Amino acid sequence: MSGNIRLLSDTLAAAKDEGRAALIAYLPAGFPTVDGGITAIKAVFDGGADVVEVGLPHSDPVLDGPVIQTADDIALRGGVRIADVMRTVRESFEATGKPVLVMTYWNPVDRYGVERFTAELAEAGGAGCILPDLPVQESALWREHAEKHGLATVFVVAPSSRDERLATITRAGSGFLYAASLMGVTGTRESVGTQARNLVERTRATGTALPVCVGLGVSDPRQAAEVAGFADGVIVGSAFVKRMLDAPDEAAGVEAVRELAGELAKGVRGRA
C-alpha cells in the first residue's frame, strides 16, 4: 500500500481503535468560491472530521439532491475547473495532513484522461476517488492507474445491490466501501432507516476487510450516533452544504460548517 491510501486506511483504523466510527464530510470544490471552499474544508477538519470528500461539480449530477445541485451550479457559474479541484485537494491536505478524496462522476475523468487525472490527484496528495456511476465491470483501466499512483478506489453499494454483485464490488474496491443508505438522491432525511444497517451487514458478509461507511441522509448528531452504532464511518454532505447556503456570508458559512463538524464528531463518538 502506498501513497495517501495508507493515510486513509490508517485514519479509519485509528477511529475503530478508539471504539468509534469515522466522520467523513463532503463539500464541493469551488463553492462558494475556490478559496472559500478550501477554507470551509479546513474548518470542517478543524471541527472534527476525519476525512473529507471534495466534490467535482457536475452539470448533471444524477446522485445528488437539490442542495448539492445548487452548490454545484454556483461553482460551475464561478468557472470551476478540474485544476481547481486538484488545488482544493492539495491545499486542504497540505494544511491539515488529513485524508482528502475526490468524489466525481466518470464522464469528467474520462474526458480529462485517466492517467492524467490519477497522476495529478496523487501529486496533489489525494487519497483516492469515489466514483458512484462507474460500474465495477468497467473499472479495470481506472483501477490500474489508481493502484499505480497509490489511490483508493471507493465504490458505492446500494440496497438494490444483489449479494453476488456486492461480492464483486468488495473484491475490486479499496480504501473503504460507500454504502448508500437508501435508494434515491442525496439529501437530509428524518430517518436513515433500517435499510442502511441491513446493507452494512450484507456487505460485511462478503468477507471484505474494507471499512463500510454509510452516507445519504445523515444530517444531525442523533442520526450520526445511530449510524455509528453499526457502520465504520458516517458520511455527511448535504447538511454541510446547506449550512453554507443558509449562511448570510462566506465567513459565517465557514463557522457554521466548523460548528456542525463538531456536533457530528460528538455524534460518531456516541456523545450526541
PDB file of C-alpha atoms in Angstrom:
ATOM      1  CA  MET A   1       0.000   0.000   0.000  1.00  0.00           C
ATOM      2  CA  SER A   2       1.465   3.343  -0.999  1.00  0.00           C
ATOM      3  CA  GLY A   3       0.542   6.992  -1.362  1.00  0.00           C
ATOM      4  CA  ASN A   4      -2.187   8.531   0.732  1.00  0.00           C
ATOM      5  CA  ILE A   5      -4.373   5.445   0.533  1.00  0.00           C
ATOM      6  CA  ARG A   6      -2.292   4.327   3.524  1.00  0.00           C
ATOM      7  CA  LEU A   7      -3.154   7.562   5.337  1.00  0.00           C
ATOM      8  CA  LEU A   8      -6.838   6.926   4.621  1.00  0.00           C
ATOM      9  CA  SER A   9      -6.661   3.328   5.849  1.00  0.00           C
ATOM     10  CA  ASP A  10      -4.699   4.334   8.949  1.00  0.00           C
ATOM     11  CA  THR A  11      -7.189   7.097   9.745  1.00  0.00           C
ATOM     12  CA  LEU A  12     -10.170   4.750   9.515  1.00  0.00           C
ATOM     13  CA  ALA A  13      -8.322   2.116  11.564  1.00  0.00           C
ATOM     14  CA  ALA A  14      -7.453   4.695  14.240  1.00  0.00           C
ATOM     15  CA  ALA A  15     -11.124   5.637  14.614  1.00  0.00           C
ATOM     16  CA  LYS A  16     -12.006   1.956  15.004  1.00  0.00           C
ATOM     17  CA  ASP A  17      -9.279   1.567  17.629  1.00  0.00           C
ATOM     18  CA  GLU A  18     -10.910   4.438  19.527  1.00  0.00           C
ATOM     19  CA  GLY A  19     -14.170   2.497  19.505  1.00  0.00           C
ATOM     20  CA  ARG A  20     -15.998   4.901  17.210  1.00  0.00           C
ATOM     21  CA  ALA A  21     -16.974   5.499  13.614  1.00  0.00           C
ATOM     22  CA  ALA A  22     -15.038   7.935  11.442  1.00  0.00           C
ATOM     23  CA  LEU A  23     -16.659  11.207  10.384  1.00  0.00           C
ATOM     24  CA  ILE A  24     -16.408  11.752   6.624  1.00  0.00           C
ATOM     25  CA  ALA A  25     -17.542  15.132   5.298  1.00  0.00           C
ATOM     26  CA  TYR A  26     -18.369  16.188   1.745  1.00  0.00           C
ATOM     27  CA  LEU A  27     -18.077  19.651   0.210  1.00  0.00           C
ATOM     28  CA  PRO A  28     -17.912  20.562  -3.487  1.00  0.00           C
ATOM     29  CA  ALA A  29     -14.847  22.336  -4.858  1.00  0.00           C
ATOM     30  CA  GLY A  30     -15.395  25.920  -5.958  1.00  0.00           C
ATOM     31  CA  PHE A  31     -18.269  26.504  -3.538  1.00  0.00           C
ATOM     32  CA  PRO A  32     -18.949  29.276  -2.751  1.00  0.00           C
ATOM     33  CA  THR A  33     -15.612  30.129  -4.407  1.00  0.00           C
ATOM     34  CA  VAL A  34     -12.438  28.093  -4.829  1.00  0.00           C
ATOM     35  CA  ASP A  35     -10.725  29.896  -1.934  1.00  0.00           C
ATOM     36  CA  GLY A  36     -13.903  29.798   0.151  1.00  0.00           C
ATOM     37  CA  GLY A  37     -14.285  26.084  -0.440  1.00  0.00           C
ATOM     38  CA  ILE A  38     -10.720  25.402   0.711  1.00  0.00           C
ATOM     39  CA  THR A  39     -11.283  27.480   3.848  1.00  0.00           C
ATOM     40  CA  ALA A  40     -14.513  25.570   4.552  1.00  0.00           C
ATOM     41  CA  ILE A  41     -12.764  22.196   4.215  1.00  0.00           C
ATOM     42  CA  LYS A  42     -10.049  23.275   6.646  1.00  0.00           C
ATOM     43  CA  ALA A  43     -12.783  24.376   9.067  1.00  0.00           C
ATOM     44  CA  VAL A  44     -14.567  21.023   8.776  1.00  0.00           C
ATOM     45  CA  PHE A  45     -11.328  19.212   9.589  1.00  0.00           C
ATOM     46  CA  ASP A  46     -10.724  21.621  12.455  1.00  0.00           C
ATOM     47  CA  GLY A  47     -14.224  20.909  13.760  1.00  0.00           C
ATOM     48  CA  GLY A  48     -13.587  17.174  13.955  1.00  0.00           C
ATOM     49  CA  ALA A  49     -13.941  15.495  10.555  1.00  0.00           C
ATOM     50  CA  ASP A  50     -11.521  12.633   9.955  1.00  0.00           C
ATOM     51  CA  VAL A  51     -11.778  12.541   6.150  1.00  0.00           C
ATOM     52  CA  VAL A  52     -13.138  14.967   3.547  1.00  0.00           C
ATOM     53  CA  GLU A  53     -14.576  14.196   0.124  1.00  0.00           C
ATOM     54  CA  VAL A  54     -14.110  17.030  -2.367  1.00  0.00           C
ATOM     55  CA  GLY A  55     -16.897  17.027  -4.926  1.00  0.00           C
ATOM     56  CA  LEU A  56     -16.075  17.686  -8.577  1.00  0.00           C
ATOM     57  CA  PRO A  57     -19.060  19.832  -9.641  1.00  0.00           C
ATOM     58  CA  HIS A  58     -21.067  18.347 -12.485  1.00  0.00           C
ATOM     59  CA  SER A  59     -23.819  19.816 -14.642  1.00  0.00           C
ATOM     60  CA  ASP A  60     -25.916  16.640 -14.463  1.00  0.00           C
ATOM     61  CA  PRO A  61     -25.331  15.108 -11.020  1.00  0.00           C
ATOM     62  CA  VAL A  62     -27.627  12.078 -11.078  1.00  0.00           C
ATOM     63  CA  LEU A  63     -26.965  11.003  -7.484  1.00  0.00           C
ATOM     64  CA  ASP A  64     -27.127  14.460  -5.931  1.00  0.00           C
ATOM     65  CA  GLY A  65     -30.225  16.098  -4.487  1.00  0.00           C
ATOM     66  CA  PRO A  66     -31.269  19.763  -4.818  1.00  0.00           C
ATOM     67  CA  VAL A  67     -28.961  21.106  -2.079  1.00  0.00           C
ATOM     68  CA  ILE A  68     -25.761  19.790  -3.673  1.00  0.00           C
ATOM     69  CA  GLN A  69     -27.063  20.597  -7.156  1.00  0.00           C
ATOM     70  CA  THR A  70     -27.462  24.220  -6.054  1.00  0.00           C
ATOM     71  CA  ALA A  71     -23.879  24.319  -4.761  1.00  0.00           C
ATOM     72  CA  ASP A  72     -22.605  22.688  -7.960  1.00  0.00           C
ATOM     73  CA  ASP A  73     -24.419  25.304 -10.031  1.00  0.00           C
ATOM     74  CA  ILE A  74     -22.762  28.095  -8.031  1.00  0.00           C
ATOM     75  CA  ALA A  75     -19.331  26.503  -8.508  1.00  0.00           C
ATOM     76  CA  LEU A  76     -19.851  25.933 -12.230  1.00  0.00           C
ATOM     77  CA  ARG A  77     -21.080  29.500 -12.758  1.00  0.00           C
ATOM     78  CA  GLY A  78     -17.916  30.594 -10.967  1.00  0.00           C
ATOM     79  CA  GLY A  79     -15.899  28.762 -13.616  1.00  0.00           C
ATOM     80  CA  VAL A  80     -14.535  25.896 -11.503  1.00  0.00           C
ATOM     81  CA  ARG A  81     -12.274  23.507 -13.402  1.00  0.00           C
ATOM     82  CA  ILE A  82     -10.535  20.214 -12.625  1.00  0.00           C
ATOM     83  CA  ALA A  83      -7.374  22.214 -11.917  1.00  0.00           C
ATOM     84  CA  ASP A  84      -9.309  23.981  -9.129  1.00  0.00           C
ATOM     85  CA  VAL A  85     -10.405  20.607  -7.728  1.00  0.00           C
ATOM     86  CA  MET A  86      -6.771  19.480  -7.630  1.00  0.00           C
ATOM     87  CA  ARG A  87      -5.761  22.747  -5.981  1.00  0.00           C
ATOM     88  CA  THR A  88      -8.505  22.261  -3.386  1.00  0.00           C
ATOM     89  CA  VAL A  89      -7.198  18.775  -2.602  1.00  0.00           C
ATOM     90  CA  ARG A  90      -3.593  19.960  -2.431  1.00  0.00           C
ATOM     91  CA  GLU A  91      -4.156  22.952  -0.164  1.00  0.00           C
ATOM     92  CA  SER A  92      -6.578  21.093   2.107  1.00  0.00           C
ATOM     93  CA  PHE A  93      -4.153  18.192   2.517  1.00  0.00           C
ATOM     94  CA  GLU A  94      -1.077  20.375   2.975  1.00  0.00           C
ATOM     95  CA  ALA A  95      -2.829  22.450   5.629  1.00  0.00           C
ATOM     96  CA  THR A  96      -4.151  19.510   7.643  1.00  0.00           C
ATOM     97  CA  GLY A  97      -2.211  16.340   6.779  1.00  0.00           C
ATOM     98  CA  LYS A  98      -5.542  14.505   6.742  1.00  0.00           C
ATOM     99  CA  PRO A  99      -7.015  12.296   4.006  1.00  0.00           C
ATOM    100  CA  VAL A 100      -8.796  14.075   1.169  1.00  0.00           C
ATOM    101  CA  LEU A 101     -10.624  12.201  -1.596  1.00  0.00           C
ATOM    102  CA  VAL A 102     -12.378  13.364  -4.746  1.00  0.00           C
ATOM    103  CA  MET A 103     -15.955  12.338  -5.456  1.00  0.00           C
ATOM    104  CA  THR A 104     -16.766  12.540  -9.142  1.00  0.00           C
ATOM    105  CA  TYR A 105     -18.867  11.106 -11.900  1.00  0.00           C
ATOM    106  CA  TRP A 106     -16.963   9.149 -14.509  1.00  0.00           C
ATOM    107  CA  ASN A 107     -17.510  11.389 -17.547  1.00  0.00           C
ATOM    108  CA  PRO A 108     -15.208  14.265 -16.455  1.00  0.00           C
ATOM    109  CA  VAL A 109     -12.422  11.794 -15.623  1.00  0.00           C
ATOM    110  CA  ASP A 110     -12.832  10.003 -18.934  1.00  0.00           C
ATOM    111  CA  ARG A 111     -12.674  13.281 -20.859  1.00  0.00           C
ATOM    112  CA  TYR A 112      -9.692  14.543 -18.866  1.00  0.00           C
ATOM    113  CA  GLY A 113      -7.769  11.280 -19.260  1.00  0.00           C
ATOM    114  CA  VAL A 114      -7.478   8.580 -16.613  1.00  0.00           C
ATOM    115  CA  GLU A 115      -3.681   8.628 -16.428  1.00  0.00           C
ATOM    116  CA  ARG A 116      -3.579  12.422 -16.224  1.00  0.00           C
ATOM    117  CA  PHE A 117      -6.313  12.570 -13.583  1.00  0.00           C
ATOM    118  CA  THR A 118      -4.810   9.893 -11.329  1.00  0.00           C
ATOM    119  CA  ALA A 119      -1.291  11.287 -11.647  1.00  0.00           C
ATOM    120  CA  GLU A 120      -2.427  14.819 -10.767  1.00  0.00           C
ATOM    121  CA  LEU A 121      -4.604  13.645  -7.883  1.00  0.00           C
ATOM    122  CA  ALA A 122      -1.728  11.651  -6.390  1.00  0.00           C
ATOM    123  CA  GLU A 123       0.669  14.563  -6.879  1.00  0.00           C
ATOM    124  CA  ALA A 124      -1.796  16.830  -5.053  1.00  0.00           C
ATOM    125  CA  GLY A 125      -1.769  14.475  -2.060  1.00  0.00           C
ATOM    126  CA  GLY A 126      -5.196  12.955  -2.712  1.00  0.00           C
ATOM    127  CA  ALA A 127      -6.043   9.676  -1.008  1.00  0.00           C
ATOM    128  CA  GLY A 128      -8.318   8.356  -3.731  1.00  0.00           C
ATOM    129  CA  CYS A 129     -11.573   8.727  -5.578  1.00  0.00           C
ATOM    130  CA  ILE A 130     -15.236   7.855  -5.100  1.00  0.00           C
ATOM    131  CA  LEU A 131     -16.849   7.011  -8.437  1.00  0.00           C
ATOM    132  CA  PRO A 132     -20.595   6.491  -7.892  1.00  0.00           C
ATOM    133  CA  ASP A 133     -21.524   5.815 -11.518  1.00  0.00           C
ATOM    134  CA  LEU A 134     -18.542   3.713 -12.652  1.00  0.00           C
ATOM    135  CA  PRO A 135     -19.681   0.081 -12.977  1.00  0.00           C
ATOM    136  CA  VAL A 136     -17.174  -2.244 -11.356  1.00  0.00           C
ATOM    137  CA  GLN A 137     -17.036  -4.403 -14.505  1.00  0.00           C
ATOM    138  CA  GLU A 138     -15.882  -1.350 -16.489  1.00  0.00           C
ATOM    139  CA  SER A 139     -13.379  -0.110 -13.911  1.00  0.00           C
ATOM    140  CA  ALA A 140     -10.200  -2.028 -14.837  1.00  0.00           C
ATOM    141  CA  LEU A 141      -8.486   0.916 -16.564  1.00  0.00           C
ATOM    142  CA  TRP A 142      -9.236   3.258 -13.675  1.00  0.00           C
ATOM    143  CA  ARG A 143      -8.115   0.748 -11.049  1.00  0.00           C
ATOM    144  CA  GLU A 144      -4.876   0.037 -12.912  1.00  0.00           C
ATOM    145  CA  HIS A 145      -3.878   3.705 -12.856  1.00  0.00           C
ATOM    146  CA  ALA A 146      -5.210   4.338  -9.353  1.00  0.00           C
ATOM    147  CA  GLU A 147      -3.186   1.442  -7.985  1.00  0.00           C
ATOM    148  CA  LYS A 148      -0.073   2.660  -9.810  1.00  0.00           C
ATOM    149  CA  HIS A 149      -0.406   6.041  -8.080  1.00  0.00           C
ATOM    150  CA  GLY A 150      -1.382   4.736  -4.637  1.00  0.00           C
ATOM    151  CA  LEU A 151      -5.002   5.918  -4.792  1.00  0.00           C
ATOM    152  CA  ALA A 152      -8.058   4.281  -3.252  1.00  0.00           C
ATOM    153  CA  THR A 153     -10.967   3.300  -5.492  1.00  0.00           C
ATOM    154  CA  VAL A 154     -14.147   3.665  -3.463  1.00  0.00           C
ATOM    155  CA  PHE A 155     -17.215   2.039  -4.959  1.00  0.00           C
ATOM    156  CA  VAL A 156     -20.816   2.719  -3.945  1.00  0.00           C
ATOM    157  CA  VAL A 157     -23.076  -0.153  -2.876  1.00  0.00           C
ATOM    158  CA  ALA A 158     -26.828   0.275  -2.601  1.00  0.00           C
ATOM    159  CA  PRO A 159     -29.746  -1.602  -1.013  1.00  0.00           C
ATOM    160  CA  SER A 160     -30.646  -2.828  -4.508  1.00  0.00           C
ATOM    161  CA  SER A 161     -27.225  -4.477  -4.961  1.00  0.00           C
ATOM    162  CA  ARG A 162     -27.566  -8.256  -5.014  1.00  0.00           C
ATOM    163  CA  ASP A 163     -25.221 -10.341  -2.873  1.00  0.00           C
ATOM    164  CA  GLU A 164     -23.243 -11.563  -5.883  1.00  0.00           C
ATOM    165  CA  ARG A 165     -22.683  -8.001  -7.050  1.00  0.00           C
ATOM    166  CA  LEU A 166     -21.737  -6.906  -3.525  1.00  0.00           C
ATOM    167  CA  ALA A 167     -19.040  -9.574  -3.502  1.00  0.00           C
ATOM    168  CA  THR A 168     -17.691  -8.377  -6.864  1.00  0.00           C
ATOM    169  CA  ILE A 169     -17.589  -4.772  -5.678  1.00  0.00           C
ATOM    170  CA  THR A 170     -15.923  -5.538  -2.361  1.00  0.00           C
ATOM    171  CA  ARG A 171     -13.186  -7.518  -4.133  1.00  0.00           C
ATOM    172  CA  ALA A 172     -12.470  -4.642  -6.523  1.00  0.00           C
ATOM    173  CA  GLY A 173     -12.664  -1.711  -4.108  1.00  0.00           C
ATOM    174  CA  SER A 174     -10.012  -0.210  -1.860  1.00  0.00           C
ATOM    175  CA  GLY A 175      -9.887   2.349   0.946  1.00  0.00           C
ATOM    176  CA  PHE A 176     -13.478   1.832   2.084  1.00  0.00           C
ATOM    177  CA  LEU A 177     -16.917   0.993   0.739  1.00  0.00           C
ATOM    178  CA  TYR A 178     -19.565   3.699   0.423  1.00  0.00           C
ATOM    179  CA  ALA A 179     -22.919   2.249   1.459  1.00  0.00           C
ATOM    180  CA  ALA A 180     -25.804   4.361   0.155  1.00  0.00           C
ATOM    181  CA  SER A 181     -28.321   4.116   2.985  1.00  0.00           C
ATOM    182  CA  LEU A 182     -31.358   4.171   0.718  1.00  0.00           C
ATOM    183  CA  MET A 183     -32.428   4.379  -2.868  1.00  0.00           C
ATOM    184  CA  GLY A 184     -32.590   7.867  -4.343  1.00  0.00           C
ATOM    185  CA  VAL A 185     -30.523  11.036  -4.334  1.00  0.00           C
ATOM    186  CA  THR A 186     -28.529  12.766  -1.622  1.00  0.00           C
ATOM    187  CA  GLY A 187     -30.253  14.977   0.908  1.00  0.00           C
ATOM    188  CA  THR A 188     -31.025  15.237   4.600  1.00  0.00           C
ATOM    189  CA  ARG A 189     -33.755  12.986   5.947  1.00  0.00           C
ATOM    190  CA  GLU A 190     -35.664  12.498   9.173  1.00  0.00           C
ATOM    191  CA  SER A 191     -34.534   8.892   9.479  1.00  0.00           C
ATOM    192  CA  VAL A 192     -31.690   6.922   7.948  1.00  0.00           C
ATOM    193  CA  GLY A 193     -33.748   3.733   8.343  1.00  0.00           C
ATOM    194  CA  THR A 194     -33.079   0.047   8.712  1.00  0.00           C
ATOM    195  CA  GLN A 195     -32.008  -0.383   5.076  1.00  0.00           C
ATOM    196  CA  ALA A 196     -28.601   1.038   5.945  1.00  0.00           C
ATOM    197  CA  ARG A 197     -27.958  -1.420   8.769  1.00  0.00           C
ATOM    198  CA  ASN A 198     -29.050  -4.322   6.572  1.00  0.00           C
ATOM    199  CA  LEU A 199     -26.810  -3.174   3.717  1.00  0.00           C
ATOM    200  CA  VAL A 200     -23.790  -2.892   6.020  1.00  0.00           C
ATOM    201  CA  GLU A 201     -24.424  -6.413   7.315  1.00  0.00           C
ATOM    202  CA  ARG A 202     -24.791  -7.813   3.796  1.00  0.00           C
ATOM    203  CA  THR A 203     -21.636  -6.030   2.634  1.00  0.00           C
ATOM    204  CA  ARG A 204     -19.591  -7.352   5.554  1.00  0.00           C
ATOM    205  CA  ALA A 205     -20.970 -10.821   4.897  1.00  0.00           C
ATOM    206  CA  THR A 206     -18.950 -10.896   1.650  1.00  0.00           C
ATOM    207  CA  GLY A 207     -15.884 -11.306   3.856  1.00  0.00           C
ATOM    208  CA  THR A 208     -14.391  -7.930   2.980  1.00  0.00           C
ATOM    209  CA  ALA A 209     -11.846  -6.365   5.314  1.00  0.00           C
ATOM    210  CA  LEU A 210     -12.661  -2.890   3.990  1.00  0.00           C
ATOM    211  CA  PRO A 211     -14.443  -0.435   6.305  1.00  0.00           C
ATOM    212  CA  VAL A 212     -18.087   0.123   5.378  1.00  0.00           C
ATOM    213  CA  CYS A 213     -19.130   3.771   5.610  1.00  0.00           C
ATOM    214  CA  VAL A 214     -22.728   4.973   5.311  1.00  0.00           C
ATOM    215  CA  GLY A 215     -23.918   8.083   3.509  1.00  0.00           C
ATOM    216  CA  LEU A 216     -27.109   9.653   2.104  1.00  0.00           C
ATOM    217  CA  GLY A 217     -29.436  11.164   4.659  1.00  0.00           C
ATOM    218  CA  VAL A 218     -27.322  11.785   7.772  1.00  0.00           C
ATOM    219  CA  SER A 219     -27.778  15.385   8.892  1.00  0.00           C
ATOM    220  CA  ASP A 220     -27.556  15.699  12.668  1.00  0.00           C
ATOM    221  CA  PRO A 221     -25.677  14.276  15.693  1.00  0.00           C
ATOM    222  CA  ARG A 222     -28.525  11.920  16.612  1.00  0.00           C
ATOM    223  CA  GLN A 223     -28.510  10.291  13.183  1.00  0.00           C
ATOM    224  CA  ALA A 224     -24.697  10.229  13.193  1.00  0.00           C
ATOM    225  CA  ALA A 225     -24.769   8.356  16.506  1.00  0.00           C
ATOM    226  CA  GLU A 226     -27.376   5.922  15.146  1.00  0.00           C
ATOM    227  CA  VAL A 227     -25.297   5.094  12.055  1.00  0.00           C
ATOM    228  CA  ALA A 228     -22.062   4.983  14.080  1.00  0.00           C
ATOM    229  CA  GLY A 229     -23.630   2.108  16.011  1.00  0.00           C
ATOM    230  CA  PHE A 230     -23.324  -0.226  13.018  1.00  0.00           C
ATOM    231  CA  ALA A 231     -21.033   1.403  10.415  1.00  0.00           C
ATOM    232  CA  ASP A 232     -17.298   2.098  10.288  1.00  0.00           C
ATOM    233  CA  GLY A 233     -17.831   5.627   9.026  1.00  0.00           C
ATOM    234  CA  VAL A 234     -20.583   8.239   8.801  1.00  0.00           C
ATOM    235  CA  ILE A 235     -20.668  10.303   5.596  1.00  0.00           C
ATOM    236  CA  VAL A 236     -22.340  13.729   5.698  1.00  0.00           C
ATOM    237  CA  GLY A 237     -22.678  16.016   2.686  1.00  0.00           C
ATOM    238  CA  SER A 238     -25.955  17.868   2.161  1.00  0.00           C
ATOM    239  CA  ALA A 239     -26.105  19.077   5.773  1.00  0.00           C
ATOM    240  CA  PHE A 240     -22.710  20.789   5.411  1.00  0.00           C
ATOM    241  CA  VAL A 241     -23.645  22.314   2.065  1.00  0.00           C
ATOM    242  CA  LYS A 242     -26.974  23.549   3.457  1.00  0.00           C
ATOM    243  CA  ARG A 243     -25.187  25.312   6.333  1.00  0.00           C
ATOM    244  CA  MET A 244     -23.053  27.141   3.757  1.00  0.00           C
ATOM    245  CA  LEU A 245     -26.056  28.013   1.578  1.00  0.00           C
ATOM    246  CA  ASP A 246     -28.077  29.307   4.537  1.00  0.00           C
ATOM    247  CA  ALA A 247     -25.287  31.499   5.910  1.00  0.00           C
ATOM    248  CA  PRO A 248     -25.505  35.259   5.316  1.00  0.00           C
ATOM    249  CA  ASP A 249     -21.921  35.405   4.037  1.00  0.00           C
ATOM    250  CA  GLU A 250     -18.886  33.238   3.370  1.00  0.00           C
ATOM    251  CA  ALA A 251     -17.278  33.785   6.764  1.00  0.00           C
ATOM    252  CA  ALA A 252     -20.463  32.819   8.574  1.00  0.00           C
ATOM    253  CA  GLY A 253     -20.734  29.734   6.378  1.00  0.00           C
ATOM    254  CA  VAL A 254     -17.239  28.630   7.326  1.00  0.00           C
ATOM    255  CA  GLU A 255     -18.051  28.965  11.021  1.00  0.00           C
ATOM    256  CA  ALA A 256     -21.346  27.127  10.516  1.00  0.00           C
ATOM    257  CA  VAL A 257     -19.668  24.074   8.968  1.00  0.00           C
ATOM    258  CA  ARG A 258     -16.977  24.084  11.655  1.00  0.00           C
ATOM    259  CA  GLU A 259     -19.730  24.012  14.289  1.00  0.00           C
ATOM    260  CA  LEU A 260     -21.643  21.230  12.506  1.00  0.00           C
ATOM    261  CA  ALA A 261     -18.478  19.134  12.243  1.00  0.00           C
ATOM    262  CA  GLY A 262     -18.017  19.484  15.992  1.00  0.00           C
ATOM    263  CA  GLU A 263     -21.590  18.399  16.658  1.00  0.00           C
ATOM    264  CA  LEU A 264     -21.315  15.402  14.334  1.00  0.00           C
ATOM    265  CA  ALA A 265     -17.915  14.434  15.787  1.00  0.00           C
ATOM    266  CA  LYS A 266     -19.631  14.088  19.156  1.00  0.00           C
ATOM    267  CA  GLY A 267     -22.357  12.026  17.476  1.00  0.00           C
ATOM    268  CA  VAL A 268     -19.960   9.463  15.980  1.00  0.00           C
ATOM    269  CA  ARG A 269     -18.405   9.117  19.412  1.00  0.00           C
ATOM    270  CA  GLY A 270     -21.794   8.244  20.902  1.00  0.00           C
ATOM    271  CA  ARG A 271     -21.990  11.525  22.791  1.00  0.00           C
ATOM    272  CA  ALA A 272     -24.823  13.124  20.830  1.00  0.00           C
TER     273      ALA A 272
END
